[in-house]
Coordinates of C-alpha atoms in Angstrom, one line a residue:
M15 CA -84.7 -21.6 -92.3
R16 CA -85.7 -19.9 -89.3
T17 CA -84.3 -17.9 -86.5
H18 CA -87.4 -18.3 -83.6
Y19 CA -90.2 -20.4 -83.4
C20 CA -93.7 -18.5 -83.7
G21 CA -94.8 -19.4 -80.3
L22 CA -91.5 -17.9 -78.8
V23 CA -91.3 -14.2 -80.0
N24 CA -91.2 -11.4 -77.4
E25 CA -90.9 -8.2 -76.7
A26 CA -87.3 -8.7 -75.8
L27 CA -86.9 -9.1 -79.9
I28 CA -88.6 -5.8 -80.7
D29 CA -87.1 -3.9 -84.2
Q30 CA -85.1 -7.0 -84.4
T31 CA -85.0 -9.3 -87.9
V32 CA -87.0 -12.6 -87.4
T33 CA -87.4 -15.2 -90.0
L34 CA -90.6 -17.7 -89.0
C35 CA -91.5 -20.6 -90.5
G36 CA -95.0 -22.4 -89.8
W37 CA -98.7 -23.1 -91.2
V38 CA -101.5 -20.8 -91.8
N39 CA -103.6 -20.9 -88.8
T40 CA -106.0 -18.1 -90.2
I41 CA -105.6 -15.3 -92.9
R42 CA -107.7 -11.9 -92.9
L43 CA -107.2 -10.2 -96.5
Q44 CA -108.3 -6.4 -96.1
A45 CA -107.5 -4.0 -98.7
H46 CA -104.5 -2.9 -97.8
V47 CA -103.6 -5.2 -95.4
A48 CA -103.5 -8.8 -94.5
F49 CA -103.0 -10.6 -91.1
V50 CA -101.7 -14.0 -90.8
D51 CA -102.0 -16.2 -87.7
L52 CA -98.8 -18.0 -88.3
R53 CA -98.3 -21.5 -86.5
D54 CA -95.8 -23.8 -85.5
H55 CA -95.6 -26.6 -82.9
E56 CA -94.6 -23.3 -80.3
G57 CA -97.6 -21.3 -80.9
V58 CA -98.9 -19.0 -82.9
A59 CA -97.5 -15.6 -84.0
Q60 CA -99.6 -12.5 -86.0
V61 CA -97.7 -11.7 -89.2
V62 CA -98.5 -8.3 -91.1
I63 CA -98.3 -7.8 -94.7
E64 CA -99.1 -4.9 -96.0
R65 CA -100.2 -3.8 -99.9
D66 CA -97.2 -1.5 -100.1
N67 CA -94.9 -4.6 -100.1
A68 CA -96.2 -5.7 -103.4
A69 CA -94.4 -8.7 -103.8
A70 CA -95.6 -9.7 -100.6
F71 CA -99.2 -8.6 -100.8
A72 CA -99.4 -10.6 -104.1
I73 CA -98.5 -13.7 -102.4
A74 CA -100.9 -13.0 -99.5
G75 CA -103.4 -13.1 -101.6
E76 CA -102.8 -16.6 -102.7
I77 CA -102.4 -18.1 -99.3
G78 CA -104.8 -20.6 -97.9
N79 CA -105.6 -21.8 -94.3
E80 CA -102.6 -24.5 -93.6
Y81 CA -100.1 -23.1 -96.7
C82 CA -96.4 -23.7 -95.2
L83 CA -94.7 -20.3 -95.2
R84 CA -91.5 -19.1 -94.4
V85 CA -91.9 -15.3 -93.4
T86 CA -88.8 -12.3 -93.0
G87 CA -89.5 -9.0 -91.3
T88 CA -89.3 -6.6 -88.3
L89 CA -90.7 -7.7 -85.1
R90 CA -93.1 -4.8 -83.7
R91 CA -94.9 -3.9 -80.7
R92 CA -98.8 -4.6 -81.4
L93 CA -101.2 -1.7 -81.0
A94 CA -104.0 -3.8 -79.8
A95 CA -102.6 -6.8 -77.6
N96 CA -104.2 -9.8 -78.0
D97 CA -104.1 -11.8 -74.1
K98 CA -105.2 -14.8 -75.5
L99 CA -101.9 -15.1 -77.2
K100 CA -98.4 -15.7 -75.4
T101 CA -97.2 -13.9 -78.4
G102 CA -100.3 -11.4 -78.3
T103 CA -98.0 -8.1 -77.5
V104 CA -96.3 -8.1 -81.0
E105 CA -96.2 -9.0 -84.5
L106 CA -94.2 -9.6 -87.2
L107 CA -94.2 -6.9 -89.9
A108 CA -93.4 -8.8 -93.3
D109 CA -90.6 -8.1 -96.1
T110 CA -90.7 -11.0 -97.6
V111 CA -93.0 -13.8 -97.9
E112 CA -92.2 -17.2 -99.3
I113 CA -94.8 -20.2 -100.1
L114 CA -92.9 -23.4 -99.0
N115 CA -95.7 -25.6 -100.2
A116 CA -99.3 -24.9 -100.8
A117 CA -102.6 -26.7 -99.3
K118 CA -105.2 -28.2 -101.1
D119 CA -108.9 -27.7 -99.3
L120 CA -108.9 -29.7 -96.3
P121 CA -110.9 -32.2 -95.4
F122 CA -111.9 -30.8 -92.0
A123 CA -111.2 -27.9 -90.3
L124 CA -108.3 -28.0 -87.7
H125 CA -110.3 -25.9 -85.1
E126 CA -113.1 -28.3 -85.3
N127 CA -113.4 -31.6 -83.5
P128 CA -113.5 -34.5 -86.9
N129 CA -114.9 -37.9 -86.4
E130 CA -112.7 -40.6 -85.6
D131 CA -112.6 -42.0 -89.1
M132 CA -111.7 -38.6 -90.4
R133 CA -109.0 -37.8 -87.8
M134 CA -107.5 -41.6 -88.1
T135 CA -107.1 -41.0 -92.2
Y136 CA -105.7 -37.4 -92.2
R137 CA -103.6 -38.3 -88.7
Y138 CA -101.1 -35.6 -89.8
L139 CA -103.4 -33.2 -89.9
D140 CA -105.2 -34.0 -86.9
L141 CA -101.9 -34.4 -85.1
R142 CA -101.2 -30.4 -86.5
R143 CA -103.8 -29.4 -84.0
P144 CA -102.5 -27.3 -81.0
E145 CA -104.5 -29.7 -78.3
M146 CA -103.0 -32.6 -80.0
Q147 CA -99.7 -31.2 -80.2
A148 CA -100.1 -30.6 -76.4
M149 CA -101.0 -33.8 -75.5
M150 CA -98.2 -35.6 -77.6
R151 CA -95.7 -33.3 -75.5
K152 CA -97.1 -34.0 -72.5
R153 CA -96.4 -37.9 -73.4
T154 CA -92.9 -37.3 -74.1
R155 CA -92.2 -35.0 -70.9
L156 CA -93.7 -37.9 -69.3
V157 CA -91.3 -40.5 -70.6
Q158 CA -88.2 -38.2 -70.5
T159 CA -89.2 -37.7 -66.6
L160 CA -89.4 -41.7 -66.3
R161 CA -86.0 -42.4 -67.6
R162 CA -84.3 -39.4 -65.7
Y163 CA -85.6 -40.8 -62.2
L164 CA -84.5 -44.4 -63.1
D165 CA -81.2 -43.4 -65.0
E166 CA -80.3 -41.8 -61.8
R167 CA -81.2 -44.5 -59.4
G168 CA -78.7 -47.2 -60.9
F169 CA -81.6 -48.8 -63.0
Q170 CA -80.3 -50.5 -66.7
D171 CA -82.1 -49.5 -69.6
I172 CA -82.0 -52.9 -72.0
E173 CA -83.7 -54.0 -74.8
T174 CA -85.1 -57.2 -75.3
P175 CA -86.4 -59.2 -78.6
I176 CA -89.2 -58.1 -80.7
L177 CA -89.0 -61.5 -82.6
T178 CA -89.7 -64.1 -79.9
K179 CA -91.5 -67.2 -79.1
A180 CA -95.4 -67.9 -79.1
T181 CA -96.5 -69.0 -75.9
P182 CA -99.9 -70.6 -75.0
E183 CA -101.1 -67.9 -72.1
G184 CA -102.7 -64.5 -72.2
A185 CA -104.3 -62.5 -75.0
R186 CA -103.8 -63.7 -79.1
D187 CA -100.1 -63.5 -80.2
Y188 CA -99.1 -61.9 -83.6
L189 CA -97.5 -64.0 -85.7
V190 CA -94.6 -63.6 -88.2
P191 CA -93.5 -66.4 -90.7
S192 CA -89.8 -67.3 -90.8
R193 CA -88.4 -67.4 -94.3
V194 CA -85.2 -69.0 -93.4
H195 CA -87.2 -72.0 -91.5
P196 CA -90.4 -72.9 -93.3
G197 CA -93.6 -73.7 -91.5
Q198 CA -92.1 -71.6 -88.5
F199 CA -93.5 -68.6 -86.6
Y200 CA -91.8 -66.1 -84.2
A201 CA -94.6 -64.1 -82.2
L202 CA -94.3 -60.5 -81.1
P203 CA -94.1 -60.2 -77.5
Q204 CA -97.1 -59.3 -75.4
S205 CA -94.6 -58.1 -72.8
P206 CA -91.0 -58.7 -71.9
Q207 CA -91.9 -60.8 -69.3
L208 CA -89.8 -63.9 -69.2
F209 CA -86.9 -61.8 -70.8
K210 CA -87.0 -59.7 -67.8
Q211 CA -87.0 -62.3 -65.5
I212 CA -84.0 -64.0 -66.8
L213 CA -82.0 -60.5 -66.8
M214 CA -82.6 -60.7 -62.9
M215 CA -81.2 -64.2 -63.0
A216 CA -78.5 -63.2 -65.1
G217 CA -77.3 -60.7 -62.4
F218 CA -78.5 -57.4 -63.6
D219 CA -80.5 -56.5 -60.3
R220 CA -82.3 -53.5 -61.6
Y221 CA -83.9 -53.4 -65.2
Y222 CA -86.3 -51.1 -67.1
Q223 CA -87.1 -50.6 -70.8
I224 CA -89.7 -48.3 -72.5
A225 CA -91.0 -51.6 -74.3
R226 CA -93.5 -52.2 -77.1
C227 CA -95.8 -54.7 -76.7
F228 CA -98.4 -56.5 -79.1
R229 CA -101.4 -58.4 -78.4
D230 CA -104.0 -59.4 -80.9
E231 CA -107.1 -58.7 -78.7
D232 CA -110.6 -57.0 -79.0
L233 CA -109.9 -52.9 -78.7
R234 CA -111.3 -50.5 -76.5
A235 CA -110.7 -46.9 -76.0
D236 CA -108.0 -47.8 -73.4
R237 CA -106.5 -50.9 -75.7
Q238 CA -104.4 -50.9 -78.9
P239 CA -102.8 -53.7 -80.6
E240 CA -99.5 -52.5 -80.0
F241 CA -99.0 -50.2 -77.4
T242 CA -96.0 -48.9 -74.8
Q243 CA -95.1 -49.9 -71.3
L244 CA -92.4 -48.9 -68.9
D245 CA -91.2 -52.5 -68.0
M246 CA -89.0 -52.7 -64.7
E247 CA -87.9 -55.6 -62.7
F248 CA -85.9 -56.2 -59.2
A249 CA -83.6 -58.9 -57.9
F250 CA -83.8 -59.8 -54.3
V251 CA -87.0 -57.8 -53.5
E252 CA -90.7 -58.7 -51.6
E253 CA -93.8 -56.7 -52.4
K254 CA -93.1 -53.6 -50.1
D255 CA -89.8 -53.3 -52.0
V256 CA -91.2 -52.9 -55.5
Q257 CA -94.3 -50.9 -54.3
G258 CA -92.0 -48.1 -52.5
M259 CA -89.7 -47.6 -54.9
V260 CA -92.5 -47.3 -58.0
E261 CA -94.8 -45.4 -55.9
E262 CA -92.0 -42.8 -54.9
L263 CA -91.6 -42.7 -59.0
I264 CA -94.9 -42.1 -60.0
R265 CA -95.5 -39.3 -57.2
H266 CA -92.2 -37.5 -58.9
V267 CA -93.7 -38.3 -62.2
F268 CA -96.8 -36.3 -61.3
R269 CA -95.2 -33.7 -59.6
E270 CA -92.9 -33.0 -62.5
V271 CA -95.2 -33.3 -65.3
Q272 CA -98.5 -32.6 -64.0
G273 CA -97.6 -30.5 -61.2
V274 CA -99.6 -32.0 -58.2
E275 CA -98.8 -34.2 -55.4
L276 CA -100.3 -37.3 -55.0
D277 CA -100.9 -38.9 -51.6
A278 CA -97.6 -39.4 -49.6
S279 CA -98.7 -43.2 -48.9
F280 CA -101.0 -44.9 -51.5
P281 CA -103.7 -46.8 -49.7
R282 CA -103.8 -50.3 -49.9
M283 CA -106.5 -52.5 -50.7
T284 CA -107.0 -56.9 -51.1
W285 CA -108.7 -57.7 -54.0
A286 CA -111.6 -58.9 -52.6
E287 CA -112.3 -56.0 -50.3
A288 CA -112.3 -54.0 -53.7
M289 CA -114.6 -56.3 -55.7
R290 CA -116.9 -56.2 -52.0
R291 CA -117.1 -52.5 -51.7
F292 CA -116.7 -51.1 -55.5
G293 CA -117.4 -54.0 -57.6
S294 CA -114.2 -53.6 -59.5
D295 CA -110.5 -54.5 -59.3
K296 CA -109.8 -50.7 -59.9
P297 CA -112.1 -48.9 -58.3
D298 CA -112.1 -45.4 -58.8
L299 CA -112.2 -43.8 -55.2
R300 CA -113.3 -40.4 -56.4
I301 CA -116.7 -41.4 -56.0
A302 CA -117.8 -42.1 -52.4
L303 CA -120.7 -45.0 -53.2
E304 CA -120.1 -48.5 -52.1
L305 CA -122.0 -51.8 -52.6
V306 CA -123.3 -53.3 -49.6
D307 CA -124.0 -56.9 -49.1
V308 CA -127.6 -57.5 -47.9
A309 CA -128.1 -61.0 -48.4
E310 CA -128.3 -62.0 -44.5
A311 CA -131.4 -59.6 -44.7
L312 CA -133.1 -61.5 -47.5
K313 CA -132.4 -65.0 -46.8
G314 CA -136.0 -65.9 -45.2
V315 CA -138.0 -63.7 -48.0
E316 CA -140.7 -65.5 -50.0
F317 CA -139.0 -63.6 -53.4
K318 CA -137.1 -66.1 -54.9
V319 CA -135.4 -63.5 -57.0
F320 CA -133.6 -62.5 -53.8
A321 CA -134.0 -65.2 -51.4
E322 CA -132.1 -67.9 -53.6
P323 CA -128.7 -66.3 -54.3
A324 CA -128.9 -65.2 -50.5
N325 CA -128.7 -68.4 -49.6
D326 CA -126.4 -69.4 -52.5
P327 CA -122.7 -69.5 -51.5
A328 CA -122.1 -68.7 -55.3
G329 CA -124.6 -66.0 -55.6
R330 CA -124.6 -62.7 -54.2
V331 CA -127.2 -59.7 -53.5
A332 CA -126.0 -56.3 -53.4
A333 CA -127.4 -52.6 -52.7
L334 CA -126.1 -49.3 -53.5
R335 CA -127.9 -46.2 -52.0
V336 CA -127.6 -43.0 -54.1
P337 CA -128.1 -40.2 -52.1
G338 CA -130.8 -37.5 -53.3
A339 CA -131.7 -39.6 -56.3
A340 CA -135.4 -40.7 -55.3
A341 CA -136.5 -38.2 -57.8
L342 CA -135.0 -40.5 -60.6
S343 CA -138.0 -40.9 -63.2
R344 CA -139.2 -44.4 -64.1
K345 CA -137.4 -43.4 -67.4
D346 CA -134.4 -42.5 -65.8
I347 CA -134.1 -45.9 -63.7
D348 CA -135.2 -47.8 -67.2
G349 CA -132.4 -46.6 -69.0
L350 CA -130.0 -47.9 -66.1
A351 CA -131.8 -51.5 -66.2
E352 CA -131.0 -51.2 -69.9
Y353 CA -127.3 -50.2 -69.3
V354 CA -126.7 -53.1 -66.4
A355 CA -128.0 -55.3 -68.8
R356 CA -124.8 -55.1 -70.8
Y357 CA -123.0 -56.4 -67.8
G358 CA -125.3 -59.4 -67.4
A359 CA -128.3 -58.3 -65.2
K360 CA -131.5 -59.9 -65.8
G361 CA -133.2 -56.9 -64.0
L362 CA -132.9 -54.2 -61.5
A363 CA -134.7 -53.9 -58.3
W364 CA -134.8 -50.3 -56.9
I365 CA -136.4 -48.9 -53.8
K366 CA -137.2 -45.1 -53.5
V367 CA -136.9 -43.5 -49.9
E368 CA -139.7 -40.9 -49.7
D369 CA -139.9 -40.3 -46.0
R370 CA -137.4 -42.6 -44.1
A371 CA -139.3 -42.2 -40.6
R372 CA -142.4 -43.5 -41.8
G373 CA -141.2 -47.1 -42.7
R374 CA -143.0 -49.1 -45.6
E375 CA -145.3 -46.3 -45.9
G376 CA -142.5 -44.0 -46.7
V377 CA -141.0 -45.9 -49.9
S378 CA -141.9 -46.3 -53.5
S379 CA -140.9 -49.5 -54.9
P380 CA -142.2 -52.7 -57.0
V381 CA -140.2 -55.1 -54.9
A382 CA -141.4 -53.7 -51.8
K383 CA -144.3 -55.6 -51.9
F384 CA -142.2 -59.1 -51.7
L385 CA -140.5 -58.3 -48.5
D386 CA -141.6 -58.1 -44.8
D387 CA -141.2 -55.1 -42.7
A388 CA -138.1 -56.6 -40.9
A389 CA -136.3 -57.2 -44.3
L390 CA -137.2 -53.8 -45.8
A391 CA -135.7 -52.2 -42.7
A392 CA -132.6 -54.0 -43.0
V393 CA -132.0 -53.2 -46.5
L394 CA -132.6 -49.6 -45.5
D395 CA -130.4 -49.6 -42.2
A396 CA -127.5 -51.8 -44.2
T397 CA -127.3 -49.5 -46.9
G398 CA -127.6 -46.0 -44.5
A399 CA -130.6 -44.8 -46.8
Q400 CA -132.3 -41.5 -46.0
S401 CA -135.3 -40.0 -47.4
G402 CA -134.8 -38.4 -50.8
D403 CA -132.2 -41.4 -51.6
I404 CA -132.7 -44.4 -53.9
V405 CA -131.8 -47.8 -53.1
F406 CA -131.0 -50.3 -55.9
V407 CA -130.5 -53.7 -55.4
G408 CA -128.9 -56.8 -57.2
A409 CA -129.1 -60.5 -57.2
G410 CA -127.8 -63.5 -59.1
R411 CA -124.4 -65.1 -59.1
W412 CA -121.7 -63.6 -57.3
K413 CA -119.3 -62.3 -60.4
T414 CA -122.4 -61.2 -62.4
V415 CA -123.4 -59.1 -59.4
T416 CA -120.5 -57.7 -58.6
D417 CA -120.1 -56.8 -62.1
F418 CA -123.1 -55.1 -63.4
M419 CA -123.6 -53.3 -59.9
G420 CA -119.9 -52.2 -60.3
A421 CA -120.4 -50.6 -63.3
L422 CA -123.8 -49.2 -62.0
R423 CA -122.1 -47.5 -59.0
L424 CA -119.6 -45.8 -62.1
K425 CA -122.5 -44.8 -64.0
V426 CA -124.1 -42.9 -61.8
G427 CA -121.6 -41.4 -59.8
K428 CA -120.9 -39.6 -62.8
D429 CA -124.4 -39.2 -64.5
R430 CA -125.1 -37.3 -61.0
G431 CA -122.1 -35.2 -60.6
L432 CA -120.3 -37.5 -57.3
V433 CA -116.8 -37.6 -58.8
E434 CA -114.7 -35.6 -56.8
E435 CA -111.7 -33.5 -58.4
G436 CA -108.3 -34.4 -58.3
W437 CA -106.4 -38.0 -58.2
K438 CA -107.0 -40.8 -55.8
P439 CA -104.3 -43.5 -56.4
L440 CA -104.5 -47.1 -54.8
W441 CA -102.8 -50.2 -54.5
V442 CA -104.8 -53.6 -55.0
T443 CA -103.3 -56.4 -53.9
D444 CA -104.0 -60.6 -53.0
F445 CA -105.3 -61.3 -56.2
P446 CA -106.6 -64.8 -56.7
M447 CA -103.9 -66.9 -58.2
F448 CA -106.5 -68.8 -60.3
E449 CA -109.8 -68.7 -61.9
Y450 CA -111.8 -71.2 -63.4
D451 CA -112.5 -71.1 -67.0
E452 CA -116.1 -73.1 -67.4
D453 CA -115.7 -73.1 -71.0
E454 CA -112.5 -74.7 -71.0
Q455 CA -112.9 -76.8 -68.0
R456 CA -109.4 -75.6 -66.5
Y457 CA -107.9 -72.9 -64.1
V458 CA -106.3 -69.7 -65.8
A459 CA -103.9 -67.5 -64.4
L460 CA -105.6 -63.9 -63.5
H461 CA -102.2 -62.4 -63.7
H462 CA -100.0 -64.6 -65.5
P463 CA -98.5 -67.8 -65.0
F464 CA -95.4 -66.9 -63.4
T465 CA -96.6 -64.8 -60.6
A466 CA -95.8 -66.4 -57.4
P467 CA -98.7 -67.9 -55.0
K468 CA -98.5 -66.7 -51.2
I469 CA -99.0 -70.4 -50.5
D470 CA -95.2 -71.7 -50.5
D471 CA -95.8 -75.1 -50.1
I472 CA -96.8 -77.2 -53.6
A473 CA -98.9 -79.9 -52.3
D474 CA -101.0 -77.1 -50.0
L475 CA -101.1 -75.1 -53.5
K476 CA -102.7 -77.6 -55.1
S477 CA -105.0 -78.7 -52.4
H478 CA -106.3 -75.1 -52.2
A479 CA -105.9 -73.6 -56.1
A480 CA -109.4 -72.3 -56.0
T481 CA -108.5 -70.0 -52.9
A482 CA -105.0 -69.6 -53.4
V483 CA -104.0 -65.8 -53.5
S484 CA -101.2 -64.2 -55.4
R485 CA -98.4 -62.1 -54.8
G486 CA -99.8 -59.9 -57.4
Y487 CA -100.4 -56.1 -57.1
D488 CA -102.1 -53.3 -59.3
M489 CA -101.7 -49.6 -58.9
V490 CA -104.9 -47.8 -59.8
L491 CA -105.5 -44.2 -60.1
N492 CA -108.9 -42.8 -60.8
G493 CA -110.8 -46.0 -61.7
N494 CA -107.7 -47.0 -64.2
E495 CA -105.2 -49.7 -63.6
I496 CA -101.9 -47.9 -65.0
G497 CA -99.9 -50.6 -63.8
G498 CA -99.7 -54.2 -63.0
G499 CA -97.1 -56.8 -61.3
S500 CA -96.0 -59.4 -59.0
I501 CA -93.5 -61.1 -57.3
R502 CA -92.1 -63.9 -59.8
I503 CA -92.0 -67.6 -59.0
H504 CA -87.8 -68.2 -58.7
R505 CA -88.2 -72.0 -58.1
P506 CA -88.1 -74.7 -60.7
E507 CA -90.2 -76.9 -59.1
M508 CA -93.0 -74.3 -57.9
Q509 CA -93.4 -73.2 -61.6
S510 CA -94.0 -76.5 -63.0
A511 CA -96.6 -77.2 -60.2
V512 CA -98.4 -73.9 -61.4
F513 CA -98.1 -75.0 -65.3
G514 CA -99.6 -78.1 -64.0
L515 CA -102.4 -76.5 -62.4
L516 CA -103.0 -74.4 -65.6
G517 CA -103.5 -77.6 -67.8
I518 CA -100.2 -77.1 -69.1
G519 CA -98.4 -80.7 -69.0
A520 CA -95.1 -81.3 -69.0
E521 CA -94.3 -81.8 -72.2
E522 CA -95.7 -78.5 -73.2
A523 CA -94.3 -76.6 -70.9
E524 CA -90.9 -77.9 -71.8
A525 CA -91.8 -76.7 -75.2
K526 CA -93.1 -73.6 -74.5
F527 CA -91.2 -72.5 -71.3
G528 CA -88.2 -75.1 -71.6
F529 CA -85.6 -72.0 -71.6
L530 CA -87.3 -70.6 -68.3
L531 CA -87.7 -73.9 -66.5
K532 CA -84.0 -74.5 -67.2
A533 CA -82.5 -70.5 -66.1
L534 CA -84.4 -71.1 -63.0
K535 CA -82.5 -74.2 -62.0
F536 CA -78.9 -72.2 -61.8
G537 CA -79.6 -70.3 -58.3
A538 CA -82.4 -67.5 -59.8
P539 CA -83.0 -65.2 -57.0
P540 CA -86.1 -64.1 -55.4
H541 CA -87.2 -61.1 -58.0
G542 CA -90.1 -59.1 -58.8
G543 CA -91.6 -56.2 -60.7
I544 CA -94.3 -54.3 -62.6
A545 CA -95.1 -52.9 -65.7
F546 CA -96.9 -49.3 -66.2
G547 CA -99.1 -48.5 -69.0
I548 CA -97.7 -45.5 -70.7
D549 CA -100.6 -44.4 -72.9
R550 CA -103.0 -44.9 -70.2
I551 CA -100.9 -42.6 -68.0
A552 CA -100.5 -39.9 -70.7
A553 CA -104.0 -40.0 -71.4
L554 CA -104.8 -39.4 -67.9
M555 CA -102.4 -36.8 -67.6
A556 CA -104.0 -35.0 -70.6
G557 CA -107.3 -35.5 -69.6
T558 CA -108.6 -37.7 -72.4
E559 CA -110.4 -40.6 -72.4
S560 CA -108.8 -42.3 -75.4
I561 CA -105.3 -43.5 -75.5
R562 CA -105.3 -43.0 -79.0
D563 CA -105.0 -39.5 -78.2
V564 CA -101.7 -40.0 -77.2
I565 CA -100.7 -42.0 -79.7
A566 CA -98.8 -40.6 -82.8
F567 CA -100.4 -43.1 -85.2
P568 CA -102.9 -45.4 -83.3
K569 CA -105.2 -48.1 -84.8
T570 CA -109.2 -47.9 -85.0
T571 CA -111.2 -50.2 -82.6
S572 CA -111.1 -52.9 -85.7
A573 CA -107.1 -52.7 -85.3
Q574 CA -107.1 -50.6 -88.7
D575 CA -104.6 -47.9 -89.8
L576 CA -106.9 -45.9 -92.0
M577 CA -103.9 -43.5 -93.0
T578 CA -101.5 -46.2 -94.5
D579 CA -104.6 -48.7 -95.1
A580 CA -103.3 -51.5 -92.9
P581 CA -103.1 -54.5 -92.7
S582 CA -103.6 -55.2 -96.3
M583 CA -102.8 -58.1 -99.0
V584 CA -99.4 -59.0 -99.7
S585 CA -98.3 -60.4 -103.2
D586 CA -98.0 -63.9 -103.9
A587 CA -94.5 -64.1 -104.4
Q588 CA -93.8 -62.6 -100.4
L589 CA -96.3 -65.5 -99.6
K590 CA -94.0 -67.8 -101.4
E591 CA -90.9 -66.7 -100.0
L592 CA -92.3 -67.0 -96.4
H593 CA -93.5 -70.8 -97.3
V594 CA -96.9 -69.4 -96.6
R595 CA -100.4 -69.4 -98.9
V596 CA -103.9 -68.2 -98.0
A597 CA -106.7 -70.8 -98.4
G598 CA -110.0 -69.7 -98.0
G599 CA -109.1 -66.7 -95.6
E600 CA -106.7 -69.1 -93.7
A601 CA -103.0 -68.7 -94.1
V602 CA -101.5 -72.2 -94.1
G603 CA -97.6 -72.7 -93.5

């Protein structure tokens, strides 16, 4: 239907007959001439329709925005070039204009930034916007680059099942009722984890897959119920082998797709150090602010808000110095206190340093009166506070303080323009093997139950479960976890022991994971891997905070597809065929 793309016509085609197809970006109808900016996925070209061409000019009078057109004519040089367009030195003088399809009045103008619900409802219009086209093309280049790199290095692209077995760990499964096995259900995979491990046991050595995954969990800007990940697994490897390979992969991808060079070697930081210094297991190293523990300085003060957690092994007192922020108003500080309350903070203490040389007389703070001179000086010394700075202090349970002070660090860093330009990748390693769930009164896996512990002795692991460290590792970029992986358990005895520590008894383990435990008994090699979030990496590259901008047809934050109106009710006949009935809002098999 066309000879060229709108965005690719150039001076080399002048005086040639050209046919373009696309959508009307804008139309300017004048007495003797009409100018149409015609748009396709490559860009925009100006079409000129002169009044002397009666048939074409008559059609121009019918055209509106987003009409779908086919135009044939002669390409010529523009009298006045438009340097904002890559086609701005040429224009198409129309001979024939054909309306391929008319467009109704639009629910929003494509040059606007409509609200989220409008964008999701009319996603086909939203995706026509040039900025959306650019983001989706960047995603395509990302996936193509990943595939090429891995194909050239001997990785095998192997598909794993979408209909699989429900497991008791991780997020909630999406369940699919079986028609031929009444009362039984498949689960959509949260990841290909067990299948890729079994592929290593089957001798495939290097596997990858651009995998679709499904998790029935609460959504955020960086979460979707269905998402895409680059899944990888390696046989006969240790941590350094996996990290070295994928680090080079990510450097290559950013070089090819983004045109930037990442660090020659990514820094490594243990989970404990990341939480201590930054209050996060995915620290944004572009923000230089750090948390400082000041419990030792406050153990002897009479102020119980500080003294009790300072003397409690499960407590924490952490300070954050913000350079040059002593000018923050009380309203600003109250706003920050309200913000950290979302993360569990019961209050936020602060000390404004107006003149460091004057000691107590040079500070302004509602809590300074509760601190003796030595304690106040120790806090200021520990944080390196100078005149003009403010020091925030958080106290309470270790995890709560770590979480809300980490959130405060990010907020004040962004609010005050303290985020450096560029890319700051790192590895976070040595995660706790388990964390204790007070509600369920049992340990849960911090990564997943197939991650190997650094303790190789089962009796020793059982004795030190509370402090055991895993062989897990995450790749973090600008405060986002873009990939997570681990060395896996490859001995059946260790896997059974870990299941036991997680409260998964032998009978349940056999019912849920019997196929894995059996496979581990037939010479399973040491193996490990990693999975990268394609959506998250694409969003970072595109400069957007929401992964919905780089997914063609995403769900809303309530897991709905507003365009197709999914999820939706199904007929009684379909439910009957699946041996499912809905009673009181609950499906009964």
